[in-house]
PDB file of C-alpha atoms in Angstrom:
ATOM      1  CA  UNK A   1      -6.334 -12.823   2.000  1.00 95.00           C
ATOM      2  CA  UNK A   2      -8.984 -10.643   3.577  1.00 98.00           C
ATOM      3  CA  UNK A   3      -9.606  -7.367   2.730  1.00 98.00           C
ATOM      4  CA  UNK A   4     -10.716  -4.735   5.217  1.00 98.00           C
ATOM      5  CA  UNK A   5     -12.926  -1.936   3.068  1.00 98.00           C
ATOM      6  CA  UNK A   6     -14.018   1.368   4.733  1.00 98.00           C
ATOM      7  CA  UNK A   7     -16.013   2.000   1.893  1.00 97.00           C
ATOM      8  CA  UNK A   8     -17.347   6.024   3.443  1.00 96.00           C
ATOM      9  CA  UNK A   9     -13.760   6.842   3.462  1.00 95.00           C
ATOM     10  CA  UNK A  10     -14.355   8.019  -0.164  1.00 94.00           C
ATOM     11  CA  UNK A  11     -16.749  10.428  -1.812  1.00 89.00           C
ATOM     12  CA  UNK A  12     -18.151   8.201  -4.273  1.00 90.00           C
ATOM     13  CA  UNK A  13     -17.678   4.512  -2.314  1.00 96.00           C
ATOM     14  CA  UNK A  14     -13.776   2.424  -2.969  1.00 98.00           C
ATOM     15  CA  UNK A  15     -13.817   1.638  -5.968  1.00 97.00           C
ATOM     16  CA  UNK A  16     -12.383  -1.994  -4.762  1.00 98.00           C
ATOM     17  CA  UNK A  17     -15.567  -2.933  -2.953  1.00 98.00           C
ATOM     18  CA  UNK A  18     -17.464  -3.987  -6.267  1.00 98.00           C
ATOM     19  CA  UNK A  19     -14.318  -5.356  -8.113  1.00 98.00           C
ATOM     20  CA  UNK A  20     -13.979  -7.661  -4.849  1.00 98.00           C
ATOM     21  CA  UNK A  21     -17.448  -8.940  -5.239  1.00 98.00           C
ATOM     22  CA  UNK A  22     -16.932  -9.278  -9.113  1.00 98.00           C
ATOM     23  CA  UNK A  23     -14.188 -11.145  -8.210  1.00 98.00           C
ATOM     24  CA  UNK A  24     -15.107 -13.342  -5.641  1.00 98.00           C
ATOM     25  CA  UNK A  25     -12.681 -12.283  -2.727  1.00 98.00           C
ATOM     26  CA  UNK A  26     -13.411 -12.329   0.748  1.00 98.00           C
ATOM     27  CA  UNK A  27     -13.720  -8.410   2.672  1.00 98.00           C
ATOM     28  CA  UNK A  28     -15.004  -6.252   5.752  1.00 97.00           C
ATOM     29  CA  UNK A  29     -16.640  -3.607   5.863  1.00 98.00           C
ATOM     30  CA  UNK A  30     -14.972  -1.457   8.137  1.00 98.00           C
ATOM     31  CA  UNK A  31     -17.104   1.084  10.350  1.00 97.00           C
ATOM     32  CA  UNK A  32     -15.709   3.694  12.991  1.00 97.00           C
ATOM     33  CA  UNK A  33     -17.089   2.205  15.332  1.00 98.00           C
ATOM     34  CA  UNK A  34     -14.951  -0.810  15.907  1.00 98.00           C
ATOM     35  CA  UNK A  35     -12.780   1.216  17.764  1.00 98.00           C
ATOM     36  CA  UNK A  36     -15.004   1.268  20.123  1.00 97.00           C
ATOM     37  CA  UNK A  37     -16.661  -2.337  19.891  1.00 98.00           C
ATOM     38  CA  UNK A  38     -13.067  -4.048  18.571  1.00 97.00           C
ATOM     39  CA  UNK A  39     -15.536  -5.680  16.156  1.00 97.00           C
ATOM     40  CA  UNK A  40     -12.347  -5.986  14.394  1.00 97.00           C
ATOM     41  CA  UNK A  41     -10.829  -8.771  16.704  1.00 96.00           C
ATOM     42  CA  UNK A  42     -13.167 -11.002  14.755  1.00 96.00           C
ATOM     43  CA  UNK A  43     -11.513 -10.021  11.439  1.00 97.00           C
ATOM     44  CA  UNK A  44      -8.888 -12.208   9.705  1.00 97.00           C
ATOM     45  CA  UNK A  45      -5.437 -11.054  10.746  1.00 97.00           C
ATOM     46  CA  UNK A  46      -4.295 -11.831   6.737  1.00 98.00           C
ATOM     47  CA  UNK A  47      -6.361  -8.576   6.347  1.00 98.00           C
ATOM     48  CA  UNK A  48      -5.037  -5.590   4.308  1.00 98.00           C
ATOM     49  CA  UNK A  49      -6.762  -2.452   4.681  1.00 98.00           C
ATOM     50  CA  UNK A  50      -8.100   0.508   2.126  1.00 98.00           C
ATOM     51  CA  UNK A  51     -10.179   3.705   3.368  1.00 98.00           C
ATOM     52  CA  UNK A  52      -9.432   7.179   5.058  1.00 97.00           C
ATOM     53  CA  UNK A  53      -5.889   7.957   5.651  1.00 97.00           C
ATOM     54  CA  UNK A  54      -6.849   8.748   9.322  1.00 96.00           C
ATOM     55  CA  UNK A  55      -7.566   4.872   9.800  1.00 98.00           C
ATOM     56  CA  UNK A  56      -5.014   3.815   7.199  1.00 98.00           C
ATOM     57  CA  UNK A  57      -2.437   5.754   9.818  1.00 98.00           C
ATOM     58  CA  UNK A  58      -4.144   4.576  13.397  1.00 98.00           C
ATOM     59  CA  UNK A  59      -4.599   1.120  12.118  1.00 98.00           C
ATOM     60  CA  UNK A  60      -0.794   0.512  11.236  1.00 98.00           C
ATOM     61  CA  UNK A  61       0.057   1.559  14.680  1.00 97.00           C
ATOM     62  CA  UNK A  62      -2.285   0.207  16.518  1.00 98.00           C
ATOM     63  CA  UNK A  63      -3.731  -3.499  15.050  1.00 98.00           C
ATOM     64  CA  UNK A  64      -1.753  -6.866  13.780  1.00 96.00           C
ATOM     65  CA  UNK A  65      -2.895  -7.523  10.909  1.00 98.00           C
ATOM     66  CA  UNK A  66      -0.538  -8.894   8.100  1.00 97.00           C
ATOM     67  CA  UNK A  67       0.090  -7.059   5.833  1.00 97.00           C
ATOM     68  CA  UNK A  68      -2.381  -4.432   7.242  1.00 98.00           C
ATOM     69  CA  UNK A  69      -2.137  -0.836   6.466  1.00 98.00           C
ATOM     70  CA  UNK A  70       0.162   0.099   3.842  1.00 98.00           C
ATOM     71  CA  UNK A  71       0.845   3.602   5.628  1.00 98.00           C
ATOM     72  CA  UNK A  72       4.495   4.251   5.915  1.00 96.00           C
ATOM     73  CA  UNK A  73       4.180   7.963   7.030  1.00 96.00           C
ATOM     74  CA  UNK A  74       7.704   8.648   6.709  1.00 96.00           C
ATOM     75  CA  UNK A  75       8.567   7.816   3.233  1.00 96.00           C
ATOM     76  CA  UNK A  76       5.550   9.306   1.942  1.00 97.00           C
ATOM     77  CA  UNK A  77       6.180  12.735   3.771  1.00 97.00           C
ATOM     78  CA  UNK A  78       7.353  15.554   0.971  1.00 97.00           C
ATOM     79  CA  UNK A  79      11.086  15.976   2.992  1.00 97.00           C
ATOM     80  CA  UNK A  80      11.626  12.483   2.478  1.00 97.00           C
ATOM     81  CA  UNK A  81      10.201  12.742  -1.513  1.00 96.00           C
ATOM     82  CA  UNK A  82      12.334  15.775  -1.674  1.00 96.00           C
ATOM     83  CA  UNK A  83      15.436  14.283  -0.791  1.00 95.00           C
ATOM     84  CA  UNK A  84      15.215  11.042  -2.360  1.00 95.00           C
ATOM     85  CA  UNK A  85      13.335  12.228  -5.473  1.00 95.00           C
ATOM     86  CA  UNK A  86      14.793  15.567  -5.961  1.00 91.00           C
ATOM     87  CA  UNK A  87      15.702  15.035  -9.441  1.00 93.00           C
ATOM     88  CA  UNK A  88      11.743  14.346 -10.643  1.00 97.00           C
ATOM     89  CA  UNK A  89      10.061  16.626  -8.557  1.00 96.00           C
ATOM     90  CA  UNK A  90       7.415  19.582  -9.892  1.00 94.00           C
ATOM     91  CA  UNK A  91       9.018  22.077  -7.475  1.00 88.00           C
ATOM     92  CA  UNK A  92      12.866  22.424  -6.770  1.00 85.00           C
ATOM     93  CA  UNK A  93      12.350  25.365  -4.822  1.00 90.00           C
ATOM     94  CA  UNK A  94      10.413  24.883  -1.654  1.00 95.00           C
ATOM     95  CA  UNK A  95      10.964  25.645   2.085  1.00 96.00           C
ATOM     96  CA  UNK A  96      10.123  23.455   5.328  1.00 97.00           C
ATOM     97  CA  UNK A  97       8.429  24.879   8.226  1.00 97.00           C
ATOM     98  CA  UNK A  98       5.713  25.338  10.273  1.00 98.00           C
ATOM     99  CA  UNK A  99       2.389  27.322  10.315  1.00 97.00           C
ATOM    100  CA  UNK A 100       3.155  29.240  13.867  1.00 97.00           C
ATOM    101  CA  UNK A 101       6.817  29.972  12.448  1.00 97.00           C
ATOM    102  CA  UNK A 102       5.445  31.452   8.760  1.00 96.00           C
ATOM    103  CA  UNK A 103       2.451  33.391  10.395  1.00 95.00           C
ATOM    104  CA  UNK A 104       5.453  35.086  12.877  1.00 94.00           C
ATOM    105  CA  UNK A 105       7.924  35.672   9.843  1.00 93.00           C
ATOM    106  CA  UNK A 106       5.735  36.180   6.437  1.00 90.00           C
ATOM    107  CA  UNK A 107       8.709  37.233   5.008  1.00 90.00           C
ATOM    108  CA  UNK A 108      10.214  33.845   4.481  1.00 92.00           C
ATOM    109  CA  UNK A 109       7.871  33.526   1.526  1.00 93.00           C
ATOM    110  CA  UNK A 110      10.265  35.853  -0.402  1.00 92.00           C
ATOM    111  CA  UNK A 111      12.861  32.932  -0.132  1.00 90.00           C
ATOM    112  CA  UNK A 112      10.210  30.832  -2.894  1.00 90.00           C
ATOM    113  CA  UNK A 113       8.588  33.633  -4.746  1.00 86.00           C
ATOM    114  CA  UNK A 114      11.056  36.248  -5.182  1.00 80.00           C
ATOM    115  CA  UNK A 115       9.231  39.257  -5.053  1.00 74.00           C
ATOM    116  CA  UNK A 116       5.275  37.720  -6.098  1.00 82.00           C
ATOM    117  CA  UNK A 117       2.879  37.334  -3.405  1.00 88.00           C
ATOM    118  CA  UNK A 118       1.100  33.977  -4.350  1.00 93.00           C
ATOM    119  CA  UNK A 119       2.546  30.863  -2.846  1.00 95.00           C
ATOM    120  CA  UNK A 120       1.841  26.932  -2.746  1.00 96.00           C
ATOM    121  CA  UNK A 121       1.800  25.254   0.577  1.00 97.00           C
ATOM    122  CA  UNK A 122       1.056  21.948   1.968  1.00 97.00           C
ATOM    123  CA  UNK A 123       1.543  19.429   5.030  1.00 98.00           C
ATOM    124  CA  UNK A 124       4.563  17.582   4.834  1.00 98.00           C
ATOM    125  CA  UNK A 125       3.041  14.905   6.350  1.00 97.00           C
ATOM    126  CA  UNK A 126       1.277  12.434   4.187  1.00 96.00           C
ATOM    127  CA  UNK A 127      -1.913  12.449   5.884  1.00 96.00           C
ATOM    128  CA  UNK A 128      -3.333  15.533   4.833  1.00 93.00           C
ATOM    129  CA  UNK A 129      -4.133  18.131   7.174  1.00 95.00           C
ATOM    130  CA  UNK A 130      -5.163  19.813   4.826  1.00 95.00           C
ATOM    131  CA  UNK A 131      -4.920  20.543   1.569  1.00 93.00           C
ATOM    132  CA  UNK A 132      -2.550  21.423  -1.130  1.00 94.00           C
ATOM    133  CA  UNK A 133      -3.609  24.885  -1.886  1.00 95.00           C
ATOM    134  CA  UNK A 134      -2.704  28.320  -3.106  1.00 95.00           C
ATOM    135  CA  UNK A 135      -2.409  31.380  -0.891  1.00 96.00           C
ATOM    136  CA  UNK A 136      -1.472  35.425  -0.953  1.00 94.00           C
ATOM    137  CA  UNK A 137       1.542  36.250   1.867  1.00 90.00           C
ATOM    138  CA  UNK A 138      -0.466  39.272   2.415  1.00 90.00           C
ATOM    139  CA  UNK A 139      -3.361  37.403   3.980  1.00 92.00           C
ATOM    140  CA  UNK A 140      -3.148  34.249   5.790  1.00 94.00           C
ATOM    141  CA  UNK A 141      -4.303  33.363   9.136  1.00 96.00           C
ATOM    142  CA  UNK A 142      -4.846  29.683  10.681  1.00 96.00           C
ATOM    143  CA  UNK A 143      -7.503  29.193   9.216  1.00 96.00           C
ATOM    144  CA  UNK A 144      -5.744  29.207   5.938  1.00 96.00           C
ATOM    145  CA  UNK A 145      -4.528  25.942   6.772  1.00 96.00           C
ATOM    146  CA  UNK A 146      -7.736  24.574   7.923  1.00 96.00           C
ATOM    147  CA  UNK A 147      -6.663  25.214  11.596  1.00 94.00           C
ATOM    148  CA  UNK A 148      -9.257  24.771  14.032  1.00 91.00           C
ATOM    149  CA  UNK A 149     -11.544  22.569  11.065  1.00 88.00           C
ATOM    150  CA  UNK A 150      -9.546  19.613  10.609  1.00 86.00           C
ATOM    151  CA  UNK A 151      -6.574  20.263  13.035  1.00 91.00           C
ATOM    152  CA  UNK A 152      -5.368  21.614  16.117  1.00 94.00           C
ATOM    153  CA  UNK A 153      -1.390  22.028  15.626  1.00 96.00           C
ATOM    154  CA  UNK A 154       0.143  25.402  15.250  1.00 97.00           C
ATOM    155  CA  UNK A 155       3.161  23.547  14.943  1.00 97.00           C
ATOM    156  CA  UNK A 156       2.196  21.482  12.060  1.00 97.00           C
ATOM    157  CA  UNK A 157       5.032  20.918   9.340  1.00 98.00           C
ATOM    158  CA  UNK A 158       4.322  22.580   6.387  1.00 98.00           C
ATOM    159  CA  UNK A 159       5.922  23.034   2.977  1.00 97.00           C
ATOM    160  CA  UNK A 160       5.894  26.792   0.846  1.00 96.00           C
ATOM    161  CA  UNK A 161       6.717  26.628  -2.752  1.00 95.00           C
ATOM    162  CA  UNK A 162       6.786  28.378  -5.558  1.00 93.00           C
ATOM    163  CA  UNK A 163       3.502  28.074  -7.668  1.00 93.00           C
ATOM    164  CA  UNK A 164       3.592  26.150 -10.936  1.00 92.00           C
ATOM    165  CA  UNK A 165       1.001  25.904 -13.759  1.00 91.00           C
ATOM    166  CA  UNK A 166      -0.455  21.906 -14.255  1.00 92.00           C
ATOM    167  CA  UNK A 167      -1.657  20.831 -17.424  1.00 92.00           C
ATOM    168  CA  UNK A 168      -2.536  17.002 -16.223  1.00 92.00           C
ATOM    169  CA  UNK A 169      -2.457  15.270 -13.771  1.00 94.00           C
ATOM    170  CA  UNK A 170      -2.168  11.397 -12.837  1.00 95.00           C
ATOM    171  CA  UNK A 171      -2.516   8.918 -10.400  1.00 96.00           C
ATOM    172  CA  UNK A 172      -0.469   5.380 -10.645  1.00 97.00           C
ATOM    173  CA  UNK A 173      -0.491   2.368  -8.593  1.00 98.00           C
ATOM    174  CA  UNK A 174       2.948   0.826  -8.170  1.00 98.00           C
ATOM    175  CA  UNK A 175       3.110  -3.114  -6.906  1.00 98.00           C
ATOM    176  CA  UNK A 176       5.990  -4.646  -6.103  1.00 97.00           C
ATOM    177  CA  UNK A 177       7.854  -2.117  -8.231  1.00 97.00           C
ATOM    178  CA  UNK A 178       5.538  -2.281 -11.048  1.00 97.00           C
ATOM    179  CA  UNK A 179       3.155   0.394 -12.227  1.00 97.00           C
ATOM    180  CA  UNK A 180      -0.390  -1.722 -13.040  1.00 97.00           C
ATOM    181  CA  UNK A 181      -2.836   0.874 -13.137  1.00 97.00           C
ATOM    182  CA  UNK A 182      -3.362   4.761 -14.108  1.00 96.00           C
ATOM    183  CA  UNK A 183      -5.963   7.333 -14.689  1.00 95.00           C
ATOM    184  CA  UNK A 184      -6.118  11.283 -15.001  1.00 93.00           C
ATOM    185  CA  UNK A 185      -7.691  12.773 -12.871  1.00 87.00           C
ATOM    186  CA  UNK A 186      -8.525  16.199 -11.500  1.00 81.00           C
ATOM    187  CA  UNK A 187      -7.328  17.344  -7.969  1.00 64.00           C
ATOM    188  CA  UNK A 188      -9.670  19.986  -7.681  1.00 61.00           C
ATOM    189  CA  UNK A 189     -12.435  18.408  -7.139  1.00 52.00           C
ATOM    190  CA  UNK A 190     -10.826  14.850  -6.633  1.00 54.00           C
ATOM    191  CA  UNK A 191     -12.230  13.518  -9.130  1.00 55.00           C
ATOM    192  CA  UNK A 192     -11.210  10.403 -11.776  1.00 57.00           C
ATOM    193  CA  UNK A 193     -11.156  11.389 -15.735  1.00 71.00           C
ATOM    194  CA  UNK A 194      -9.955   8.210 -17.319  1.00 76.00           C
ATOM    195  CA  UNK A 195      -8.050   5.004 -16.990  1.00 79.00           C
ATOM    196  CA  UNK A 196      -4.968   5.172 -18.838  1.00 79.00           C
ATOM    197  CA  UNK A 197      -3.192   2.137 -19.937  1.00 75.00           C
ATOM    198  CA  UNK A 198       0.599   3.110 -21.156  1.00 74.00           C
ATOM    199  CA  UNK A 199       1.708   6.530 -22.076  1.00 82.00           C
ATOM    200  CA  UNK A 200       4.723   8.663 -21.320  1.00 91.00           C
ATOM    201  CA  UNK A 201       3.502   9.654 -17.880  1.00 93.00           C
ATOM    202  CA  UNK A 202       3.724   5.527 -17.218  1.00 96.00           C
ATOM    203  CA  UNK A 203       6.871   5.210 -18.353  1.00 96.00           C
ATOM    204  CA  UNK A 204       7.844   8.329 -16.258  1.00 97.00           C
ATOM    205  CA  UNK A 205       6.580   6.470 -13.278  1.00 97.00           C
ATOM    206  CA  UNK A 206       8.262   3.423 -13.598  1.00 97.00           C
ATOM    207  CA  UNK A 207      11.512   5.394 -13.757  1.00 97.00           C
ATOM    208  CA  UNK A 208      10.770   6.593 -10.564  1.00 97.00           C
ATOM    209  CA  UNK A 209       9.622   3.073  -9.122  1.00 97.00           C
ATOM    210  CA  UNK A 210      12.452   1.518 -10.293  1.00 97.00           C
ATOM    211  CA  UNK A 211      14.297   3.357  -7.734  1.00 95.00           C
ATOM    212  CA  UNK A 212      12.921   1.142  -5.012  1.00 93.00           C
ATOM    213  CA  UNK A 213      12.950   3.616  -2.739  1.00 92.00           C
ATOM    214  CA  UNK A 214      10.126   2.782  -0.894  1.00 93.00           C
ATOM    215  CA  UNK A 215       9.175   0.801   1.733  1.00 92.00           C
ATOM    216  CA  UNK A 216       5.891  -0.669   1.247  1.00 97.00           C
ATOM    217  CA  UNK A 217       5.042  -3.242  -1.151  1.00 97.00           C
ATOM    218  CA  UNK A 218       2.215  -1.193  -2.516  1.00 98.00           C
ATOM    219  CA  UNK A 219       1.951   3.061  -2.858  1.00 98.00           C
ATOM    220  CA  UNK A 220       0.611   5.435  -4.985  1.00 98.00           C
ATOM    221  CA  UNK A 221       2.748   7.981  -7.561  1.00 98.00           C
ATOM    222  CA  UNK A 222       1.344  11.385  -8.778  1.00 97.00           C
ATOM    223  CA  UNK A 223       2.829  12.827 -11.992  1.00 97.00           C
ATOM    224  CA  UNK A 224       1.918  15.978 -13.836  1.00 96.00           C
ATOM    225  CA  UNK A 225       2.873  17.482 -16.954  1.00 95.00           C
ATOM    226  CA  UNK A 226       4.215  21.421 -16.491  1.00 94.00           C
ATOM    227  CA  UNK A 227       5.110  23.254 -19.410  1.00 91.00           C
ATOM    228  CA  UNK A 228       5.227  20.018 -21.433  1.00 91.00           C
ATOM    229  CA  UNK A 229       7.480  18.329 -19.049  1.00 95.00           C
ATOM    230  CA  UNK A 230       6.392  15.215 -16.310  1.00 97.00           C
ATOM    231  CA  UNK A 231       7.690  15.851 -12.913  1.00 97.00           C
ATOM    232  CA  UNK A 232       6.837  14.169  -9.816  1.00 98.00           C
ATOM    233  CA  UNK A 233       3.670  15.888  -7.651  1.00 97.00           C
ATOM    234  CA  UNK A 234       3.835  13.376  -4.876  1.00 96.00           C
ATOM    235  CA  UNK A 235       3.493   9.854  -3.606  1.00 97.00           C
ATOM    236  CA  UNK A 236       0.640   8.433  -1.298  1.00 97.00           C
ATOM    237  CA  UNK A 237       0.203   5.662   1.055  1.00 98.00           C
ATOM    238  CA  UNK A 238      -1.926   3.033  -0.723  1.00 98.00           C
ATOM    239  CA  UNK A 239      -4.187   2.042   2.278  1.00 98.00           C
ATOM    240  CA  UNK A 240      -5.302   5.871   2.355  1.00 98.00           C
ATOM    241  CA  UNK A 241      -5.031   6.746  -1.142  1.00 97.00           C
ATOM    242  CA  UNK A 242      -8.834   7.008  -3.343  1.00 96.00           C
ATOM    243  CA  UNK A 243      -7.950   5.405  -6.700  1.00 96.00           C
ATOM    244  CA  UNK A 244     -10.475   7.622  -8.507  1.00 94.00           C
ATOM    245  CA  UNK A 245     -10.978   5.531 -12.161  1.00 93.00           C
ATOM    246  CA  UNK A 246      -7.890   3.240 -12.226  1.00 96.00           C
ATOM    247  CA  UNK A 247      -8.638  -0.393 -12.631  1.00 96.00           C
ATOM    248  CA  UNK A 248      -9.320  -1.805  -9.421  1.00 97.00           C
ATOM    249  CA  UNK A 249      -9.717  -5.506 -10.682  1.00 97.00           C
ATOM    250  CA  UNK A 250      -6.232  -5.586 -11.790  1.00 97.00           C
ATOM    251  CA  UNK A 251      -5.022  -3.954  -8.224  1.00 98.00           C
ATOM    252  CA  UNK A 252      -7.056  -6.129  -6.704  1.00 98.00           C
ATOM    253  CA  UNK A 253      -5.063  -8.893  -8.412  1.00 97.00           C
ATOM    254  CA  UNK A 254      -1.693  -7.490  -8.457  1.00 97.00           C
ATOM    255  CA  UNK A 255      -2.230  -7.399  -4.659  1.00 96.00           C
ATOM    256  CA  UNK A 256      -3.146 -10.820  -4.003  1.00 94.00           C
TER     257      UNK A 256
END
């Protein structure tokens, strides 16, 4: 199998591109512009891709190769985690809507906070508009939500929630309903802490991957620990996902 590696799609380089060499598996390098050259005709269509999630997303709808982009927008968007993870998730209490609909009724913050003024919000899709971040109902405008810098939809989906304190923080990689890799890291920042091999946040993750509620062979689960409980932060496509410090030999493997 061929593996297709955008490897500026990440601050510090994919951490897969050296564990292929090490390894002795056969990539791309993928560069933007192929869209315009279709460079990537020439590719191996038993590719599977890893970079941006913008490419990760345009590349499973638009190019055949098998098994591709592991992008299933859907299942990774927080409605879908909500409903079919309900039970594990860091924050029960949330609302759905969009930015144009919140900026014309502030108000419906009150439904999540009560009577404070600080609220969480993110996209609901899994491609990041922008990102997760904290913000005061008295003050928000667009370009709260990165309108304008890294989109251009009022109309954007959006999720408000209550805000919750985060001791830790980890990233898993699930295979074929398996979790083979971990690490801590730090979302501010995005940055890797250390590779984890089994601890209760594991365990917590297989829980939720034996659920098999997924639909692509390969994703990514985020756990945190809140007031000394784990609860589910997210999940992420794996062909968009940065793996910060987990072990990318054995993913590498696991995927093969």
């Amino acid at each position: 199998m061929n593996w297709i590696i955008e490897d500026s799609g990440f601050a510090n380089g994919d951490i897969l591109l050296p564990a292929l060499k090490k390894l002795g598996k056969q990539y791309c390098l993928w560069s933007d512009d192929f869209w315009k050259t279709e460079e990537y005709k020439s590719f191996p269509k038993n590719s599977i891709f890893h970079g941006s999630l913008g490419n990760a997303s345009r590349i499973k709808k638009e190019l055949d190769f098998s098994p591709g982009s592991l992008c299933d927008e859907k299942s990774f968007s927080y409605s879908y985690i909500y409903k079919n993870f309900g039970d594990y998730v860091l924050t029960k209490n949330v609302l759905f809507t969009t930015i144009d609909e919140l900026l014309r009724n502030k108000k419906m913050v009150d439904i999540v906070t009560g009577s404070g003024d600080r609220f969480f919000t993110r996209p609901n899709s899994p491609l990041k508009e922008f990102s997760g971040r904290i913000l005061d109902k008295n003050n928000i405008t667009p370009a709260h939500f990165d309108y304008g810098f890294y989109h251009s939809n009022m109309d954007l989906e959006i999720v408000i929630a209550e805000v919750r304190k985060i001791e830790k923080e980890y990233r898993f990689v699930c295979i074929n309903d398996k979790i083979v890799t971990g690490c801590e890291y730090l979302a501010d920042g995005r940055k890797g802490l250390v590779a984890i091999r089994e601890n209760n946040g594991w365990e917590f993750a297989q829980e939720i991957a034996d659920l098999k509620s997924q639909n692509d062979f390969a994703y990514i689960i985020d756990v945190c620990e809140s007031h000394g409980k784990l609860c589910l932060v997210e999940m992420n496509p794996f062909s968009g996902a940065d793996l910060y410090c987990c072990d990318a030999e054995k993913i590498v493997e696991e995927i093969i």
